[in-house]
C-alpha angles and dihedrals in degrees: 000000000000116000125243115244091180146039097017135168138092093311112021101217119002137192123159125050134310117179142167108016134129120218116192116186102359107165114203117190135159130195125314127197131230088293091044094245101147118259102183124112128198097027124147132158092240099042128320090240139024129193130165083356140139116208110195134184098336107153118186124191143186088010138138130206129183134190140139110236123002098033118163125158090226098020144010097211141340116198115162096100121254087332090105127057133188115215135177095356146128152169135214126191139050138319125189110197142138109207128035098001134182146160091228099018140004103211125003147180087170133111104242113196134205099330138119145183134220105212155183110201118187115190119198141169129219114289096230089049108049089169095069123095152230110241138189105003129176141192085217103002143017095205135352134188086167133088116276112195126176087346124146135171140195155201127037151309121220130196102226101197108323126131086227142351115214133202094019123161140175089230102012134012094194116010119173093166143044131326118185126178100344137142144197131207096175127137111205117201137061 
């Protein structure tokens, strides 16, 4: 047996459709280093990466996921353009990451359809660099260049010894496409 340091979830790498499954207690977590900081990339509850996929009605509950860079509750990233949507979905639990973090996905391109998650986000930097920072972190996504449409998300980002954490947002933590109809109920801070 050899462990997996990327592209880890349920499913490694999926494309093709998943619908309709619950997932209690699922517990998610990449690789960590001597002082136990992720160091994983690519890692979501659902699968690490998505691609030509539809993801519908996949809820996941009292989970935890941890990564270091692409962390996504659902799913770590998804990166094909507009060809994979998320509907009806959702996550709850808690995700540790550093880098495109979000409580459903990590990075997407993806339009992502009447779904939410209810976090708890700790960002964190490298133990031996405090002066490194978390960086486009999202309540539902890190950063999205995908559609978002009657989303929310709740709950609350913590800095988890950074100096700073940039590009941090309740909804989104880096958004460059359309949001319709969405909401946020996140505290950020400690």
């Amino acid at each position: 047996w050899l462990p997996c340091v990327h592209k880890i979830g349920f499913i490694s790498v999926l494309k093709g459709t998943v619908s309709n499954l619950n997932f209690d207690g699922l517990s998610v977590l990449g690789g960590a280093d001597d002082d136990h900081d992720p160091t994983s990339y690519y890692v979501g509850g659902l699968a690490g990466q998505a691609s030509h996929s539809t993801i519908a009605n996949v809820h996941i509950t009292r989970a935890q996921v941890q990564g270091q860079s692409y962390v996504g509750g659902l799913v770590g990233e998804i990166d094909d353009g507009d060809h994979t949507d998320i509907r009806h979905s959702s996550y709850q639990g808690a995700i540790k990451g550093k880098r495109k973090v979000g409580g459903l996905v990590g990075y997407s391109s993806a339009l992502i359809f009447q779904s939410f998650a209810d976090v708890e986000i700790y960002a964190y930097t490298e133990s031996l660099d405090r002066s490194r920072y978390g960086e486009k972190i999202g309540g539902l996504v890190g950063e999205s260049r995908g559609t978002l449409q009657e989303c929310h998300a709740t709950g609350i980002i913590v800095p988890m010894e950074c100096l700073s954490i940039s590009q941090v947002g309740g909804l989104v933590g880096y958004n460059s496409s359309a949001i319709w109809r969405s909401y946020a109920s996140v505290d950020i801070g400690e």
